[in-house]
XYZ file of N, CA, C and O in Angstrom:
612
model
N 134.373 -120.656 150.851
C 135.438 -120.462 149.867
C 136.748 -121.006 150.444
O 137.243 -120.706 151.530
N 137.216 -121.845 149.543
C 138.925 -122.659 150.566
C 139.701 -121.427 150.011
O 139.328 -120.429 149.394
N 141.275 -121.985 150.584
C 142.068 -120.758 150.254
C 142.523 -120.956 148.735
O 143.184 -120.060 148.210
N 142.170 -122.165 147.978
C 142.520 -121.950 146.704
C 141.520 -121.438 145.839
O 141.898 -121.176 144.697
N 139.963 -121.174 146.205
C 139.749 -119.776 145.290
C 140.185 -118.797 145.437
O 139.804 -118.011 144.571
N 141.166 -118.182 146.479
C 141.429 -116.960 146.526
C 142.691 -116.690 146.163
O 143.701 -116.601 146.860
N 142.459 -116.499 144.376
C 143.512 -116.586 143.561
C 144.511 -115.676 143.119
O 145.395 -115.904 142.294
N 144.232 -114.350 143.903
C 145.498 -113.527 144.086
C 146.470 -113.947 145.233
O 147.673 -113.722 145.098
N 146.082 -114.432 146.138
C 146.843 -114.690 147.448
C 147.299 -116.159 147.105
O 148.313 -116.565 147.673
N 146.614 -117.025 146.193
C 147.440 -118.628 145.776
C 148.390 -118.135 144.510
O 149.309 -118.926 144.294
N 148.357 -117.129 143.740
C 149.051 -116.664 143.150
C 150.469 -115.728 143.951
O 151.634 -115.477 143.641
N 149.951 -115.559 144.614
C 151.197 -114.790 145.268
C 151.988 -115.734 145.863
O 153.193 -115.759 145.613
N 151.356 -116.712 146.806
C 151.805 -118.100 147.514
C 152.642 -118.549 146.444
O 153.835 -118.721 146.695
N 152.155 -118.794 145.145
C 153.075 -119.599 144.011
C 154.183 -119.067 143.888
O 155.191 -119.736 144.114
N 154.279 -117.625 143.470
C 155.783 -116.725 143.387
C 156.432 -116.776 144.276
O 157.613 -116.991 144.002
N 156.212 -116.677 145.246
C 156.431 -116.427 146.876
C 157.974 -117.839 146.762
O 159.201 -117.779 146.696
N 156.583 -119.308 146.806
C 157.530 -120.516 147.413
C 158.708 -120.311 145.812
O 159.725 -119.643 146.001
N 158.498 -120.845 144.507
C 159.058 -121.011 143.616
C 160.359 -119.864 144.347
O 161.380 -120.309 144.871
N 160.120 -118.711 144.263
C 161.572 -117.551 144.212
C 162.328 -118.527 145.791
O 163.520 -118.816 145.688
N 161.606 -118.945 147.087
C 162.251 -119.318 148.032
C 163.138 -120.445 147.874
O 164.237 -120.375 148.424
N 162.833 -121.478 147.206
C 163.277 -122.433 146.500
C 164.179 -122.292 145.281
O 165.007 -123.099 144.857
N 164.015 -121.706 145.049
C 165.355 -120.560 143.964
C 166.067 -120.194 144.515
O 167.125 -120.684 144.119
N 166.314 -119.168 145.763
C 166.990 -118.433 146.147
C 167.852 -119.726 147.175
O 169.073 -119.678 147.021
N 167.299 -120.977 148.297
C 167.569 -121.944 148.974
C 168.692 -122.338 147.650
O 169.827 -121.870 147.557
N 168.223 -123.057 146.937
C 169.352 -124.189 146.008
C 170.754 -122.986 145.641
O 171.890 -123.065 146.108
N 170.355 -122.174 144.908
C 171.271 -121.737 144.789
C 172.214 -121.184 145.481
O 173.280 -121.132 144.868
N 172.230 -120.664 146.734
C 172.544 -120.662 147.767
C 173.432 -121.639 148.224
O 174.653 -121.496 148.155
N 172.773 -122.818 148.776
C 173.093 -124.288 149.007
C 174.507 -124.314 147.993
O 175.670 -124.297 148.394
N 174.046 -124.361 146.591
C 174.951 -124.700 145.814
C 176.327 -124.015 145.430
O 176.996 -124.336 144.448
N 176.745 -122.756 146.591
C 177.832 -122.069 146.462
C 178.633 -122.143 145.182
O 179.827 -122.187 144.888
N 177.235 -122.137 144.412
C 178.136 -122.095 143.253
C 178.189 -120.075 142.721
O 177.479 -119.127 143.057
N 179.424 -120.197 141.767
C 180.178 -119.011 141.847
C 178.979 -118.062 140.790
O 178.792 -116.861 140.988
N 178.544 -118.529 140.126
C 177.527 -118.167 139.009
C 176.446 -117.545 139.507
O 175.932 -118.101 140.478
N 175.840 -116.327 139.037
C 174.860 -115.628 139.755
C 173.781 -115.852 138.704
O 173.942 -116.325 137.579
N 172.375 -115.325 139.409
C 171.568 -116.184 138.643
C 171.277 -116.023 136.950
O 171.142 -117.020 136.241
N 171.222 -114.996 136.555
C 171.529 -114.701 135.185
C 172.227 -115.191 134.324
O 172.005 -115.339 133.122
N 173.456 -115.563 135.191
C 175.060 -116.434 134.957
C 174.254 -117.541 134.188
O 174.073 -117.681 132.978
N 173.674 -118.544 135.636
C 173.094 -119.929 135.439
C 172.427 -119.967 133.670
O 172.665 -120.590 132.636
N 171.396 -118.787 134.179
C 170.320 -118.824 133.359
C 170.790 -118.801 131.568
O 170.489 -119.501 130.601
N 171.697 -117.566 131.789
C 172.609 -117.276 130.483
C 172.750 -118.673 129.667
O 172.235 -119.166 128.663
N 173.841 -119.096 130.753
C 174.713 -120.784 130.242
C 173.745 -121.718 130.164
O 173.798 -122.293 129.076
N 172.605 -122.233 131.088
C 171.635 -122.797 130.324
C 170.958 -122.250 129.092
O 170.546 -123.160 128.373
N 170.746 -121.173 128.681
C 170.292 -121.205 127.523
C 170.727 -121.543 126.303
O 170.059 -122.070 125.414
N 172.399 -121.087 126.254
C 173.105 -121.134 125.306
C 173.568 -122.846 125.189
O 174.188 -123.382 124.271
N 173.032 -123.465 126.449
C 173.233 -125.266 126.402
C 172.202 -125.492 125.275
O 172.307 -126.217 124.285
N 171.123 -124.654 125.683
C 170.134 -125.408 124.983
C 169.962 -124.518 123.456
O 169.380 -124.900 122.441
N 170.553 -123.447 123.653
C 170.486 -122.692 121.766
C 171.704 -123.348 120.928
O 171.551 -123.580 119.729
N 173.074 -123.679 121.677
C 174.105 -123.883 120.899
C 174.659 -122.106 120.864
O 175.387 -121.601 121.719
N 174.253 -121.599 119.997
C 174.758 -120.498 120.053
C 173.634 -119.148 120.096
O 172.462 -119.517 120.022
N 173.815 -117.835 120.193
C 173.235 -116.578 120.564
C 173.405 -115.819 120.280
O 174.568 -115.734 119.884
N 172.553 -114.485 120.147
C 173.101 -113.296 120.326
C 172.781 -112.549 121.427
O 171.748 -112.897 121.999
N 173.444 -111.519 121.933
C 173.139 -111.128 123.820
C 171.455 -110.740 123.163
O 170.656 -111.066 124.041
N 170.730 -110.179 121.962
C 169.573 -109.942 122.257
C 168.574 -110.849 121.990
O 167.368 -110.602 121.962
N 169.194 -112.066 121.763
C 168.590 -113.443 121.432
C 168.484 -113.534 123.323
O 167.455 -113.335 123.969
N 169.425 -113.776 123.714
C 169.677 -113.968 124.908
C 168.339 -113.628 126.053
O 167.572 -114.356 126.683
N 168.558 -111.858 125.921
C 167.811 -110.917 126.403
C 166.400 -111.069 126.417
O 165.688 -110.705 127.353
N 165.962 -111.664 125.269
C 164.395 -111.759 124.729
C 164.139 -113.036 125.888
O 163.570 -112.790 126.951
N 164.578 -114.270 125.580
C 164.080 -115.716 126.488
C 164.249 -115.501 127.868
O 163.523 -116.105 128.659
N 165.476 -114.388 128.424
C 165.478 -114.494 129.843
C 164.259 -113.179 130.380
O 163.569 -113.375 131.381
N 164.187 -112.371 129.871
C 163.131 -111.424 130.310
C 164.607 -110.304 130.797
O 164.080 -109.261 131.183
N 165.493 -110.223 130.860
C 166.817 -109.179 130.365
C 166.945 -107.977 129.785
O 166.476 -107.698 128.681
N 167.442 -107.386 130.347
C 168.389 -106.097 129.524
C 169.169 -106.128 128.751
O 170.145 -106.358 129.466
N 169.680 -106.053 127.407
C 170.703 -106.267 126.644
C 172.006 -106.217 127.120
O 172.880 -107.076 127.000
N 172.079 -104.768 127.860
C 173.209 -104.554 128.482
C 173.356 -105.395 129.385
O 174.307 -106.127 129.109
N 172.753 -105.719 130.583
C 172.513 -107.120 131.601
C 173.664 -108.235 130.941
O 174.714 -108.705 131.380
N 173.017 -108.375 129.851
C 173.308 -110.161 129.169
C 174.747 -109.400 128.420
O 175.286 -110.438 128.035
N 175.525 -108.485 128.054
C 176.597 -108.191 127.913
C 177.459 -108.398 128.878
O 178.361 -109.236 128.857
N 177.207 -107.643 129.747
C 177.653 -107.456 130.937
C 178.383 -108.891 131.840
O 179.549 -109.121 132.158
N 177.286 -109.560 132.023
C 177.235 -111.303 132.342
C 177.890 -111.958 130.991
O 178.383 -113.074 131.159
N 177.951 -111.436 129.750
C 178.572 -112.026 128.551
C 179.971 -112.209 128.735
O 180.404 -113.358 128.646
N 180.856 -111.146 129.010
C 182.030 -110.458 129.765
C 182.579 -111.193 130.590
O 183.710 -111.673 130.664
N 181.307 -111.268 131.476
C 182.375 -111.933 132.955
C 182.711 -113.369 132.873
O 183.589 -114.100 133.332
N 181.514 -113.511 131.992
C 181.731 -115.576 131.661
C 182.683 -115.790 130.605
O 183.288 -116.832 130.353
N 182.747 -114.626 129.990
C 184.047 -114.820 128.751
C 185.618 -114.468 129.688
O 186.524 -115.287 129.844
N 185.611 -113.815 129.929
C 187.005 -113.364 131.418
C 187.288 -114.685 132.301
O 188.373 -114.981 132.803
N 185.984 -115.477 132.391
C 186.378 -116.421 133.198
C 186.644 -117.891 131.935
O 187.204 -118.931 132.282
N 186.207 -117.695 130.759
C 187.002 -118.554 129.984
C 185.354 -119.529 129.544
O 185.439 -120.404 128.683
N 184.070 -119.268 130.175
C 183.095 -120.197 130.495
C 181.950 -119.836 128.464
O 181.081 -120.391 127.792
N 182.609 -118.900 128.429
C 181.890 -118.586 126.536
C 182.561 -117.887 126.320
O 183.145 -117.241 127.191
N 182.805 -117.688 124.633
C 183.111 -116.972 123.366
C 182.142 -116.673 122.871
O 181.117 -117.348 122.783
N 182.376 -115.421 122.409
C 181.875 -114.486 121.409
C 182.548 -114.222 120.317
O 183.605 -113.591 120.318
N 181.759 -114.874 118.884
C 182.563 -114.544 117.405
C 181.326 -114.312 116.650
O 180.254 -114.916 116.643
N 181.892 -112.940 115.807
C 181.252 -112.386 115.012
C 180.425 -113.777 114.011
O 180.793 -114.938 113.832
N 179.411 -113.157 113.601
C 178.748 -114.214 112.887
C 178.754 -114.320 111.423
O 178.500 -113.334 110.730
N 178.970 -115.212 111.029
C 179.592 -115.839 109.645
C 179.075 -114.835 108.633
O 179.840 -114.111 107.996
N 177.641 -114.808 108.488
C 176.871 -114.689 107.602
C 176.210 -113.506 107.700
O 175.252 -113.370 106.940
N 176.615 -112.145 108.831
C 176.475 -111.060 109.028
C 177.042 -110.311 110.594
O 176.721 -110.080 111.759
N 178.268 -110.143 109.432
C 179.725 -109.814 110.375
C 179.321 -108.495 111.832
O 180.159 -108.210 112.687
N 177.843 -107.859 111.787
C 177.323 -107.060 112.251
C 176.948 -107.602 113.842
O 176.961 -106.951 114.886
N 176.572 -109.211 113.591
C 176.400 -109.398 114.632
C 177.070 -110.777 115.495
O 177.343 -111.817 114.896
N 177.250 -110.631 116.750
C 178.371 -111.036 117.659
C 177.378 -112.137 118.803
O 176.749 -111.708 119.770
N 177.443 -113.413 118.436
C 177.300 -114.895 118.863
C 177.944 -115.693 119.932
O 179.043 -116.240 119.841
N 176.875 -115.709 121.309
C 178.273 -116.285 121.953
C 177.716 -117.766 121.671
O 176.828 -118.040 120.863
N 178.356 -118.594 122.428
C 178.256 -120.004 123.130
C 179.421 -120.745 123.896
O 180.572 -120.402 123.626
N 179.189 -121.818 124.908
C 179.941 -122.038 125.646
C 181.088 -123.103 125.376
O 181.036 -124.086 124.637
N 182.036 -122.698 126.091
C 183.235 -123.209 126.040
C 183.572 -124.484 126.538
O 183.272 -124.486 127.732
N 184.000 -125.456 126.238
C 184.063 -126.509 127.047
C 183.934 -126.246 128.867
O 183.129 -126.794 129.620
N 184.936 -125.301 129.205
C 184.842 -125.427 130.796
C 183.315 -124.520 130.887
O 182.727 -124.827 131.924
N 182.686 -123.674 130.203
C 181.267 -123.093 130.358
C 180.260 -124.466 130.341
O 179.312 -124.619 131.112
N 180.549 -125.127 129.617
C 179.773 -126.568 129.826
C 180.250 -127.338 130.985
O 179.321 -127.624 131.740
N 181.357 -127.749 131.355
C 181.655 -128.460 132.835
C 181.491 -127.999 133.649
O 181.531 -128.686 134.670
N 181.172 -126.430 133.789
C 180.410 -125.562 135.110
C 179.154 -125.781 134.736
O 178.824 -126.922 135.060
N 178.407 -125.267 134.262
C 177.227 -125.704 134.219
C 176.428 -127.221 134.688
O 175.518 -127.368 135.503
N 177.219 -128.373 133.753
C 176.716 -129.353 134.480
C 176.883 -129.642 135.751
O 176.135 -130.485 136.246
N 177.812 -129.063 136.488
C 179.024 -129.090 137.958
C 177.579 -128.362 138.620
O 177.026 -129.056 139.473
N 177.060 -127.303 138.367
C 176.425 -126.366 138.700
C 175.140 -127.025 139.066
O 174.626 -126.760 140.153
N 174.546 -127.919 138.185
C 173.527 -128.679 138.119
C 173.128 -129.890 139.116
O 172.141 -130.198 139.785
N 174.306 -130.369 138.885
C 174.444 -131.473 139.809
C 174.648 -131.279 141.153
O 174.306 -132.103 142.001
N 175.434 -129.756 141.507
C 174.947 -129.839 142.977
C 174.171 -128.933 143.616
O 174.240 -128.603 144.800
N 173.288 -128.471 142.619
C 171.947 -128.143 143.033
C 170.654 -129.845 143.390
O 169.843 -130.269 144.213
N 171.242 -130.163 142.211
C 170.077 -131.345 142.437
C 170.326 -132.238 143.253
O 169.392 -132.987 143.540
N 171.786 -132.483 143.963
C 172.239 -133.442 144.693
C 171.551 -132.767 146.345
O 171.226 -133.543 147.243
N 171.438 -131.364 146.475
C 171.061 -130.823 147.573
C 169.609 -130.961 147.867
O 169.174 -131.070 149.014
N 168.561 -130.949 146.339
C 167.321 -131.466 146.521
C 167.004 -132.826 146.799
O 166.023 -133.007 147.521
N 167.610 -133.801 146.387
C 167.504 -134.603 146.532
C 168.070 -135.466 148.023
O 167.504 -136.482 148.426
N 169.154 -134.906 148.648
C 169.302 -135.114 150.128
C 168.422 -134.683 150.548
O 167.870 -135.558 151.214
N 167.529 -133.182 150.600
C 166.638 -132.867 151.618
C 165.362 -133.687 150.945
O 164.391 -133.606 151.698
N 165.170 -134.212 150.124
C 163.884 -134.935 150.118
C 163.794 -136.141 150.690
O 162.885 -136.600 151.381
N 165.204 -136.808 150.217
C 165.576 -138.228 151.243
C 165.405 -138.443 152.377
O 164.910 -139.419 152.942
N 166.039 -137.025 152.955
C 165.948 -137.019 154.823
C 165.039 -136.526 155.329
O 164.716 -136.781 156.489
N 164.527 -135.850 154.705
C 163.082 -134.375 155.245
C 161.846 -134.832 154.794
O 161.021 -135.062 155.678
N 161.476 -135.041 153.510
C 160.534 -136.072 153.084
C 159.942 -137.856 152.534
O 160.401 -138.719 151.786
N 158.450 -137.692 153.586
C 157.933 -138.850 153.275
C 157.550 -139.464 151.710
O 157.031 -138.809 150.806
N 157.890 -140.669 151.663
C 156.998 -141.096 150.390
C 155.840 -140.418 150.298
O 155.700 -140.043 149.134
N 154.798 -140.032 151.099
C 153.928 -139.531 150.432
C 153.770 -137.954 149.866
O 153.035 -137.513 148.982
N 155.010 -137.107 150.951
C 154.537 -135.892 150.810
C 155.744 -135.576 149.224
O 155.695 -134.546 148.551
N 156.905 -136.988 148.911
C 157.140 -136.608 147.560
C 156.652 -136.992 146.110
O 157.104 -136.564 145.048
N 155.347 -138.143 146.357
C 154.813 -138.466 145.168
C 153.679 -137.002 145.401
O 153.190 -136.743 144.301
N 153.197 -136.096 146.416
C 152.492 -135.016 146.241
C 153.039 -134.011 145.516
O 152.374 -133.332 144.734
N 154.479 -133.823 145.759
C 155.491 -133.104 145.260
C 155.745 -133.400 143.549
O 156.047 -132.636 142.633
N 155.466 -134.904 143.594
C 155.323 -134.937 141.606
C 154.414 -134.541 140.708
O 154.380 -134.111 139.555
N 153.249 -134.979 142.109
C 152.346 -134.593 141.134
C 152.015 -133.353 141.281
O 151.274 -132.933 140.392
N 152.308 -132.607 142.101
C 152.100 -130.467 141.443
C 153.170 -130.625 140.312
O 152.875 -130.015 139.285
N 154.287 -131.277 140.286
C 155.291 -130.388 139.054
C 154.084 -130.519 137.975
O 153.817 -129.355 137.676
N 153.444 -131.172 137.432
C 152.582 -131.262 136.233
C 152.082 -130.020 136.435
O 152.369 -129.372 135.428
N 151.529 -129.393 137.149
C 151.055 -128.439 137.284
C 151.293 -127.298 137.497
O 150.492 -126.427 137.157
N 152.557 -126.986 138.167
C 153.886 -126.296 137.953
C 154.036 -126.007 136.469
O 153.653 -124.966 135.936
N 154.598 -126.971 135.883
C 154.531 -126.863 134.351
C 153.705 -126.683 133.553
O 154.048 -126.622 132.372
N 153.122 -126.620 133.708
C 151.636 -126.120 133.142
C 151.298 -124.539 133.240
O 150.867 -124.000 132.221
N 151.462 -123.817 134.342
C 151.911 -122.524 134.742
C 152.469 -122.028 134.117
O 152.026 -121.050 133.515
N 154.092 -122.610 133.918
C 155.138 -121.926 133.829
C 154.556 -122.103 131.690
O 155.169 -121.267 131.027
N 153.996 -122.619 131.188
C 153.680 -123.344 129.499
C 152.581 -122.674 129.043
O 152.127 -122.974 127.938
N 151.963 -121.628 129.850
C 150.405 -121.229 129.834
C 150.767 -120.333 128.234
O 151.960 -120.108 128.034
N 150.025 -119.981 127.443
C 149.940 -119.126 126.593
C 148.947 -118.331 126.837
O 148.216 -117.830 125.982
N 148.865 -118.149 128.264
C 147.982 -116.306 128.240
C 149.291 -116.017 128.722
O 149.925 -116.885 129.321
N 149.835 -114.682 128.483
C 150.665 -114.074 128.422
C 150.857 -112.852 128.343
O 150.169 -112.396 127.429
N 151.632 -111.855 128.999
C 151.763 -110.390 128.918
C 152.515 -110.169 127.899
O 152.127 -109.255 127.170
N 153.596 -110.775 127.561
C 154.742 -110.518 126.686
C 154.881 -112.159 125.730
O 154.456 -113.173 126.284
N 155.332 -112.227 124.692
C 155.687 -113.635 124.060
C 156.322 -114.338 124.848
O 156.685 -113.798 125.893
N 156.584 -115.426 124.669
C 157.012 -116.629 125.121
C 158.368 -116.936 124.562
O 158.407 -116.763 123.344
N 159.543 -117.361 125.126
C 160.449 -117.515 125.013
C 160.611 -118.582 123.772
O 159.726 -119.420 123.599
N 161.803 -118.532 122.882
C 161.612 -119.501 121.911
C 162.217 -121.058 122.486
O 163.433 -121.220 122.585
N 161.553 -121.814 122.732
C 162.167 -123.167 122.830
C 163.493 -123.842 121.839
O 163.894 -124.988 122.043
């Protein structure tokens, strides 16, 4: 038996590196945004606009959580929150111009840090190995067996 039938311990290996590699970039990237922060403002890049329990549902969140982080990114000027047109009950954020120039700011020097350590640290071969797991990576992360629904794209 290799160690990839033994699929609680390659499952654990998977969580394991992914969170180390999470926790490395962001890190690296002294950026001011904590991870919820990130996660928040990417979503709302990619919804346009929200509600904190729109929010709450795609990140796997607490309502209060995504308030909370709603607050601090609105204090810092990075989203607004306005009641919503068409049912004054409920309260929509999305980001602000400078919530969009952090974010991409945010992006870029995360990826500028992966991409130095692959330049200097890795071989051509061990990063076309590295492309070809993301397929498979993604594939993971796209699975529809599931404990809970799936985030809305």
């Amino acid at each position: 038996m290799s160690d990839s039938d033994d699929l609680p311990a390659l499952a654990a290996a998977v969580r394991e590196a992914a969170g180390m590699v999470i926790r490395r970039v962001r890190y690296e990237s002294g950026s001011p945004l904590t991870w919820s922060q990130s996660a928040l403002l990417s979503e709302l890049f990619r919804r346009g606009r929200a509600t904190a329990s729109e929010l709450a549902d795609d990140q796997g969140l607490r309502v209060q959580t995504v308030w909370a982080s709603l607050e601090t990114m609105e204090q810092r000027g990075l989203v607004v929150r306005e009641r919503d047109a068409s049912d004054r009950r409920r309260v929509r954020a999305c980001l602000t111009g400078l919530g969009h120039q952090e974010l991409v700011e945010d992006r870029r020097t995360r990826d500028q840090w992966i991409v130095t350590v692959l330049a200097e640290e890795f071989t051509a071969e061990e990063r076309q190995t590295l492309a070809d797991a993301l397929t498979l990576l993604v594939r993971l992360a796209d699975s529809s067996l599931a404990n809970r629904p799936l985030p809305a794209s």
